Coordinates of C-alpha atoms in Angstrom, one line a residue:
Chain A
M1 CA 39.8 167.2 235.9
S2 CA 39.3 168.6 232.4
E3 CA 36.5 171.0 233.2
K4 CA 38.5 173.9 231.9
K5 CA 40.2 173.9 228.5
I6 CA 43.9 173.6 229.2
S7 CA 46.1 175.1 226.5
S8 CA 48.2 172.7 224.5
A9 CA 51.3 174.7 225.5
V10 CA 50.7 173.8 229.2
I11 CA 50.1 170.2 228.3
K12 CA 53.4 170.1 226.5
R13 CA 55.1 171.3 229.6
L14 CA 53.5 168.8 231.9
P15 CA 55.9 165.9 231.2
R16 CA 58.8 168.3 231.9
Y17 CA 57.3 169.3 235.3
F18 CA 56.8 165.6 236.0
R19 CA 60.4 164.8 235.1
Y20 CA 61.8 167.6 237.2
L21 CA 59.7 166.7 240.2
R22 CA 60.6 163.1 240.0
D23 CA 64.3 164.0 239.8
L24 CA 63.9 166.3 242.8
L25 CA 62.2 163.5 244.7
D26 CA 65.0 161.2 243.9
Q27 CA 67.4 163.7 245.3
G28 CA 65.3 163.8 248.5
V29 CA 63.9 167.3 248.0
E30 CA 60.5 167.6 249.8
R31 CA 59.4 171.0 248.9
I32 CA 60.1 173.7 246.3
S33 CA 59.0 177.3 245.7
S34 CA 57.6 178.4 242.4
E35 CA 60.7 180.5 242.0
E36 CA 63.0 177.5 242.2
L37 CA 60.7 175.4 240.0
S38 CA 60.6 178.2 237.4
R39 CA 64.4 178.4 237.4
M40 CA 64.6 174.7 236.5
M41 CA 61.9 175.0 233.9
H42 CA 63.5 178.2 232.4
A43 CA 60.2 180.0 232.9
T44 CA 59.0 182.8 235.0
A45 CA 57.6 182.1 238.5
S46 CA 54.3 183.6 237.4
Q47 CA 54.1 181.3 234.4
V48 CA 54.7 178.3 236.7
R49 CA 52.0 179.4 239.1
Q50 CA 49.7 180.0 236.2
D51 CA 50.4 176.6 234.6
L52 CA 49.8 174.8 237.9
N53 CA 46.7 176.9 238.7
S54 CA 45.1 175.8 235.5
F55 CA 44.8 172.4 237.2
G56 CA 43.5 173.7 240.5
G57 CA 46.8 175.0 242.0
F58 CA 48.7 172.8 244.4
G59 CA 50.8 175.4 246.1
Q60 CA 50.4 177.1 249.5
Q61 CA 51.3 180.7 250.0
G62 CA 54.7 180.9 251.9
Y63 CA 55.3 177.2 251.6
G64 CA 55.6 176.5 247.9
Y65 CA 54.9 173.1 246.6
N66 CA 55.2 169.7 248.2
V67 CA 57.2 167.9 245.6
E68 CA 55.7 164.4 246.0
H69 CA 52.2 165.7 246.1
L70 CA 52.7 167.9 243.0
K71 CA 54.4 165.0 241.2
D72 CA 51.5 162.7 242.0
E73 CA 48.9 165.2 241.0
I74 CA 50.7 165.8 237.6
A75 CA 51.0 162.0 237.2
K76 CA 47.2 161.8 237.7
I77 CA 46.6 164.5 235.2
L78 CA 48.8 162.8 232.7
G79 CA 47.1 159.5 233.3
L80 CA 50.2 157.9 234.7
D81 CA 48.4 156.6 237.8
T82 CA 46.9 153.8 235.8
P83 CA 49.1 151.4 233.8
H84 CA 49.0 151.5 230.1
N85 CA 49.6 148.2 228.2
M86 CA 51.3 148.7 224.9
I87 CA 52.4 146.8 221.8
M88 CA 55.0 147.6 219.3
I89 CA 54.4 146.8 215.6
G90 CA 57.6 146.4 213.7
A91 CA 60.5 144.5 215.2
G92 CA 63.3 146.2 213.2
N93 CA 66.2 147.9 214.9
L94 CA 64.1 150.8 216.2
G95 CA 61.2 148.7 217.3
R96 CA 63.4 146.4 219.2
A97 CA 65.4 149.2 220.7
I98 CA 62.2 150.8 222.1
A99 CA 60.8 147.5 223.3
G100 CA 64.1 146.8 224.9
Y101 CA 64.1 150.0 226.9
D102 CA 63.1 149.3 230.5
K103 CA 62.5 152.9 231.7
F104 CA 59.1 153.3 230.2
D105 CA 57.8 150.8 232.9
N106 CA 58.7 153.4 235.6
R107 CA 56.2 155.7 234.0
S108 CA 53.5 153.0 233.8
F109 CA 53.9 152.2 230.1
H110 CA 54.3 148.5 229.8
I111 CA 55.2 147.0 226.4
K112 CA 53.5 143.6 226.4
G113 CA 54.0 142.4 222.9
I114 CA 56.0 142.9 219.7
F115 CA 54.7 142.0 216.3
D116 CA 56.3 141.6 212.9
N117 CA 55.5 139.7 209.8
N118 CA 59.1 138.9 209.0
P119 CA 59.5 135.1 209.7
D120 CA 63.2 135.7 210.4
L121 CA 62.3 137.9 213.4
V122 CA 59.2 136.0 214.7
G123 CA 60.2 134.0 217.8
D124 CA 63.2 136.2 218.7
V125 CA 63.0 137.5 222.3
V126 CA 63.4 141.1 223.3
R127 CA 63.6 141.8 227.1
G128 CA 61.6 138.7 227.8
I129 CA 59.0 139.4 225.1
T130 CA 58.7 137.1 222.1
I131 CA 58.2 138.6 218.7
M132 CA 54.8 137.4 217.4
P133 CA 53.4 137.3 213.8
M134 CA 50.7 139.8 212.9
S135 CA 48.1 137.0 212.7
E136 CA 48.3 137.0 216.5
L137 CA 47.5 140.7 216.8
K138 CA 43.7 140.7 217.4
R139 CA 43.8 137.9 219.9
F140 CA 46.6 139.5 221.8
I141 CA 45.0 142.9 222.0
D142 CA 41.8 141.3 223.2
E143 CA 43.5 139.3 225.9
N144 CA 45.9 141.8 227.2
D145 CA 43.9 145.0 227.5
I146 CA 46.2 146.9 225.1
S147 CA 45.6 150.7 224.9
I148 CA 48.6 152.0 223.0
A149 CA 50.3 150.8 219.8
G150 CA 53.7 151.9 218.8
L151 CA 54.4 151.8 215.0
T152 CA 57.9 151.3 213.9
V153 CA 57.1 150.0 210.4
P154 CA 57.9 151.2 206.9
K155 CA 55.8 154.2 205.9
D156 CA 54.0 152.4 203.1
Q157 CA 52.6 149.9 205.6
A158 CA 51.8 152.2 208.5
K159 CA 48.4 153.4 207.3
D160 CA 47.0 149.9 206.7
I161 CA 48.3 148.6 210.0
A162 CA 47.0 151.7 211.9
E163 CA 43.5 151.1 210.4
E164 CA 43.7 147.4 211.3
L165 CA 44.6 148.3 214.9
Y166 CA 41.8 150.9 215.0
G167 CA 39.5 148.1 214.0
Y168 CA 40.7 146.1 217.0
G169 CA 39.9 148.9 219.3
I170 CA 43.2 150.7 219.6
R171 CA 42.8 154.4 220.0
A172 CA 46.3 155.7 220.9
F173 CA 49.1 155.5 218.3
W174 CA 52.7 156.3 218.9
N175 CA 53.8 156.7 215.4
F176 CA 57.4 156.5 214.3
A177 CA 56.7 155.9 210.6
H178 CA 57.4 158.9 208.3
V179 CA 53.8 159.4 207.4
D180 CA 50.9 161.3 208.9
L181 CA 48.2 158.8 209.8
R182 CA 44.6 159.7 209.0
L183 CA 42.3 158.0 211.5
P184 CA 38.8 158.8 212.8
D185 CA 38.5 161.6 215.3
D186 CA 38.5 159.4 218.4
A187 CA 42.0 158.1 217.6
Y188 CA 45.0 159.9 219.1
V189 CA 48.3 160.0 217.2
E190 CA 51.5 161.1 218.7
N191 CA 54.2 161.3 216.0
V192 CA 57.9 160.9 216.5
H193 CA 59.3 161.8 213.2
L194 CA 63.0 161.5 213.6
S195 CA 63.9 163.0 210.3
D196 CA 61.6 166.0 210.8
S197 CA 63.5 166.8 214.0
L198 CA 66.9 166.5 212.2
M199 CA 65.6 168.9 209.5
Q200 CA 64.5 171.4 212.2
L201 CA 68.0 171.2 213.6
S202 CA 69.6 171.7 210.2
Y203 CA 67.3 174.7 209.6
R204 CA 68.3 176.3 212.9
L205 CA 72.0 175.6 212.3
Q206 CA 71.9 177.2 208.9
N207 CA 69.9 180.2 210.0
N208 CA 71.5 180.8 213.4
L209 CA 68.1 180.5 215.1
Chain B
M1 CA 67.2 183.7 203.2
S2 CA 66.2 184.7 206.7
E3 CA 65.6 188.3 206.1
K4 CA 62.1 188.1 207.5
K5 CA 61.4 186.5 210.8
I6 CA 59.7 183.2 210.0
S7 CA 57.3 181.9 212.6
S8 CA 58.3 178.7 214.4
A9 CA 54.9 177.2 213.4
V10 CA 55.9 177.6 209.7
I11 CA 59.3 176.1 210.3
K12 CA 57.7 173.1 212.1
R13 CA 55.6 172.5 209.0
L14 CA 58.5 172.7 206.5
P15 CA 59.7 169.1 207.0
R16 CA 56.2 167.9 206.3
Y17 CA 56.0 170.0 203.1
F18 CA 59.3 168.5 202.2
R19 CA 58.1 164.9 202.8
Y20 CA 54.9 165.4 200.9
L21 CA 56.7 167.0 197.9
R22 CA 59.3 164.2 197.8
D23 CA 56.5 161.6 197.9
L24 CA 54.7 163.4 195.1
L25 CA 57.9 163.5 193.1
D26 CA 58.4 159.8 193.7
Q27 CA 54.9 159.2 192.3
G28 CA 55.8 161.2 189.2
V29 CA 53.7 164.2 190.0
E30 CA 55.2 167.3 188.3
R31 CA 52.9 170.1 189.5
I32 CA 50.4 170.7 192.3
S33 CA 47.9 173.5 193.1
S34 CA 47.9 175.1 196.5
E35 CA 44.4 173.5 197.0
E36 CA 45.8 170.0 196.4
L37 CA 48.8 170.6 198.6
S38 CA 46.6 172.0 201.3
R39 CA 44.4 168.9 201.3
M40 CA 47.5 166.8 201.8
M41 CA 48.7 169.1 204.6
H42 CA 45.3 169.2 206.2
A43 CA 45.5 173.0 206.0
T44 CA 43.6 175.7 204.1
A45 CA 44.9 176.7 200.7
S46 CA 45.4 180.2 202.0
Q47 CA 47.6 179.0 204.8
V48 CA 49.7 177.0 202.4
R49 CA 50.1 180.1 200.1
Q50 CA 50.9 182.2 203.2
D51 CA 53.5 179.6 204.5
L52 CA 55.2 179.5 201.1
N53 CA 55.0 183.2 200.6
S54 CA 57.0 183.8 203.8
F55 CA 60.0 182.3 201.9
G56 CA 59.4 184.3 198.7
G57 CA 56.5 182.4 197.1
F58 CA 57.3 179.8 194.5
G59 CA 53.9 179.4 192.9
Q60 CA 52.5 180.9 189.7
Q61 CA 49.0 182.1 189.3
G62 CA 47.0 179.5 187.3
Y63 CA 49.8 176.9 187.3
G64 CA 50.3 176.1 191.0
Y65 CA 53.7 174.8 192.1
N66 CA 56.3 172.9 190.3
V67 CA 56.9 170.0 192.7
E68 CA 60.6 169.5 192.1
H69 CA 61.4 173.2 192.2
L70 CA 59.4 173.7 195.4
K71 CA 60.9 170.6 197.0
D72 CA 64.4 171.8 196.1
E73 CA 63.7 175.3 197.5
I74 CA 62.4 173.9 200.7
A75 CA 65.4 171.6 200.9
K76 CA 67.6 174.7 200.6
I77 CA 65.7 176.6 203.3
L78 CA 66.1 173.5 205.6
G79 CA 69.8 173.3 204.8
L80 CA 69.4 169.9 203.2
D81 CA 71.3 171.0 200.1
T82 CA 74.6 170.6 201.9
P83 CA 75.5 167.3 203.6
H84 CA 75.7 167.2 207.4
N85 CA 78.2 164.9 209.0
M86 CA 77.0 163.4 212.3
I87 CA 78.1 161.3 215.1
M88 CA 76.1 159.3 217.6
I89 CA 77.3 159.2 221.2
G90 CA 76.0 156.2 223.1
A91 CA 76.0 152.8 221.3
G92 CA 73.2 151.2 223.3
N93 CA 70.1 149.8 221.6
L94 CA 68.7 153.1 220.6
G95 CA 72.0 154.6 219.4
R96 CA 72.7 151.6 217.3
A97 CA 69.2 151.5 215.9
I98 CA 69.5 155.1 214.8
A99 CA 73.0 154.7 213.4
G100 CA 71.7 151.6 211.6
Y101 CA 68.9 153.4 209.9
D102 CA 69.9 154.2 206.3
K103 CA 67.2 156.6 205.4
F104 CA 68.8 159.7 207.0
D105 CA 71.4 159.6 204.2
N106 CA 68.7 160.4 201.6
R107 CA 68.1 163.7 203.5
S108 CA 71.8 164.5 203.6
F109 CA 72.4 163.5 207.2
H110 CA 75.4 161.2 207.3
I111 CA 76.3 159.3 210.5
K112 CA 80.0 159.0 210.3
G113 CA 80.9 157.7 213.7
I114 CA 79.5 156.1 216.9
F115 CA 81.1 156.4 220.3
D116 CA 80.8 154.6 223.5
N117 CA 82.9 154.1 226.6
N118 CA 81.7 150.5 227.1
P119 CA 84.6 148.3 226.2
D120 CA 82.2 145.5 225.3
L121 CA 80.7 147.7 222.6
V122 CA 83.9 149.3 221.2
G123 CA 84.9 147.6 218.0
D124 CA 81.4 146.4 217.1
V125 CA 80.3 147.5 213.7
V126 CA 77.0 149.1 212.8
R127 CA 76.2 149.6 209.2
G128 CA 79.8 149.7 208.4
I129 CA 80.7 152.1 211.2
T130 CA 83.0 150.9 213.9
I131 CA 82.1 151.9 217.5
M132 CA 84.9 154.0 218.9
P133 CA 85.9 154.9 222.4
M134 CA 85.2 158.4 223.7
S135 CA 89.0 159.1 223.7
E136 CA 88.8 159.3 219.9
L137 CA 86.1 161.9 219.9
K138 CA 88.1 165.1 219.5
R139 CA 90.3 163.8 216.8
F140 CA 87.4 162.3 214.9
I141 CA 85.3 165.5 215.0
D142 CA 88.3 167.5 213.8
E143 CA 89.1 165.2 210.9
N144 CA 85.5 164.5 209.7
D145 CA 83.9 167.9 209.7
I146 CA 81.2 166.8 212.1
S147 CA 78.4 169.3 212.6
I148 CA 75.7 167.4 214.5
A149 CA 75.9 165.1 217.5
G150 CA 73.1 162.7 218.5
L151 CA 73.1 161.9 222.2
T152 CA 71.7 158.5 223.2
V153 CA 73.4 158.3 226.5
P154 CA 72.0 157.9 230.1
K155 CA 70.6 161.2 231.4
D156 CA 73.2 161.6 234.1
Q157 CA 76.0 161.6 231.5
A158 CA 74.3 163.8 228.8
K159 CA 75.2 167.2 230.3
D160 CA 78.9 166.5 230.6
I161 CA 79.1 164.9 227.2
A162 CA 77.2 167.8 225.6
E163 CA 79.6 170.3 227.2
E164 CA 82.6 168.3 226.0
L165 CA 81.2 168.2 222.5
Y166 CA 80.5 171.9 222.6
G167 CA 84.2 172.4 223.6
Y168 CA 85.2 170.5 220.4
G169 CA 83.1 172.9 218.3
I170 CA 79.8 171.0 218.0
R171 CA 76.8 173.4 217.9
A172 CA 73.9 171.1 216.9
F173 CA 72.7 168.5 219.4
W174 CA 70.0 165.9 218.7
N175 CA 69.2 164.9 222.2
F176 CA 67.5 161.7 223.2
A177 CA 68.6 161.7 226.8
H178 CA 65.7 162.6 229.2
V179 CA 67.3 165.8 230.4
D180 CA 67.1 169.3 229.1
L181 CA 70.6 170.4 228.1
R182 CA 71.8 173.8 229.1
L183 CA 74.3 175.1 226.6
P184 CA 75.5 178.5 225.4
D185 CA 73.2 180.5 223.2
D186 CA 75.0 179.5 220.0
A187 CA 74.2 175.8 220.5
Y188 CA 71.0 174.3 219.0
V189 CA 69.3 171.5 220.8
E190 CA 66.5 169.4 219.3
N191 CA 65.1 167.1 221.9
V192 CA 63.5 163.8 221.2
H193 CA 62.0 162.9 224.5
L194 CA 60.3 159.6 223.9
S195 CA 58.7 159.3 227.4
D196 CA 57.4 162.9 227.1
S197 CA 55.6 162.0 223.9
L198 CA 54.1 158.8 225.5
M199 CA 52.9 161.0 228.4
Q200 CA 51.2 163.4 226.0
L201 CA 49.5 160.4 224.4
S202 CA 48.4 159.1 227.8
Y203 CA 47.0 162.6 228.7
R204 CA 45.0 162.9 225.5
L205 CA 43.7 159.3 225.9
Q206 CA 42.5 160.0 229.4
N207 CA 41.0 163.4 228.6
N208 CA 39.5 162.5 225.2
L209 CA 41.4 165.4 223.6

């Protein structure tokens, strides 16, 4: 699948293609032209064709794209055809809000466990998942085939916890802590820095951009 | 301030500069060389100098940067020297988690109100803020000088709500709904699409990128 180097701009657009195609499918749309798809994506038709060609091209001249097929192919490219078991570290408001959100399951992301060292939180139940103490972490990861860890912990704890998780074999980190993690090259970190995005918004508002 | 066109890559890095400089200041560091700053940023010293030069350059040959001065200047550029009053629309788990987070205040983002149409939620209090019904929206925006609205609502409601807010004068949207808002050109939308970032993570994990 990844024989060619795919640009990171294309990769960033893939989840959007996936979302649009899933919405179209929900609306009963069976096929779509690259022109229509490009209008939805706010891109040119030639960019859409080029994007999808970088994965082998799923369209047919004069027919366009079969929505379900294209959605399934993009799902495969994104690794959504296999389930991902996740844990959340940090059962504060944000961690519990994310663990409580049931829509990730539709996209094959399954939050299996929530961990926190605060004894006031351990034992609480979020969407059927009991909050566990950090001492259970290693055993739980081993027994539940966990591939992704979400970090909703204070920034001064995030580094140590990420390193501990790396030691237990976790390679994918969904990091909400306001710190840039430094992990070995075979670890993948996706940051969700909420304040950074607010600052971008403030910048654009101030500079009319 | 925005006489030169500043690249969006530089702008994306500014919140990180700001975070690092604030952390340095908290640690009592008064000055820093571009070499040290670049090590923290995982960039080259010449990139750091180039980034900061695009705003006028705040360094002095042989001295480096005064941390507090540079932080303050970046804060100004980001529009953090003036307070931003915000509202959150949608008092579900995510909306309440965000409204309950007190760290945004340090960066001059002040969540003044939370709105939801669910009568079971109206009247609840989050961090001292009472959840209000949507019928109060217009009055509240007018009276509280609100400039930013966070949207943590279901995606099928986000578009209409954003248009309503636009009609009340809101121009900056912090959008958590899984839909791309289409608003007039003078509106600024910063998306936080949590599933998109999980899909990126899944892609990188699957393709070892």
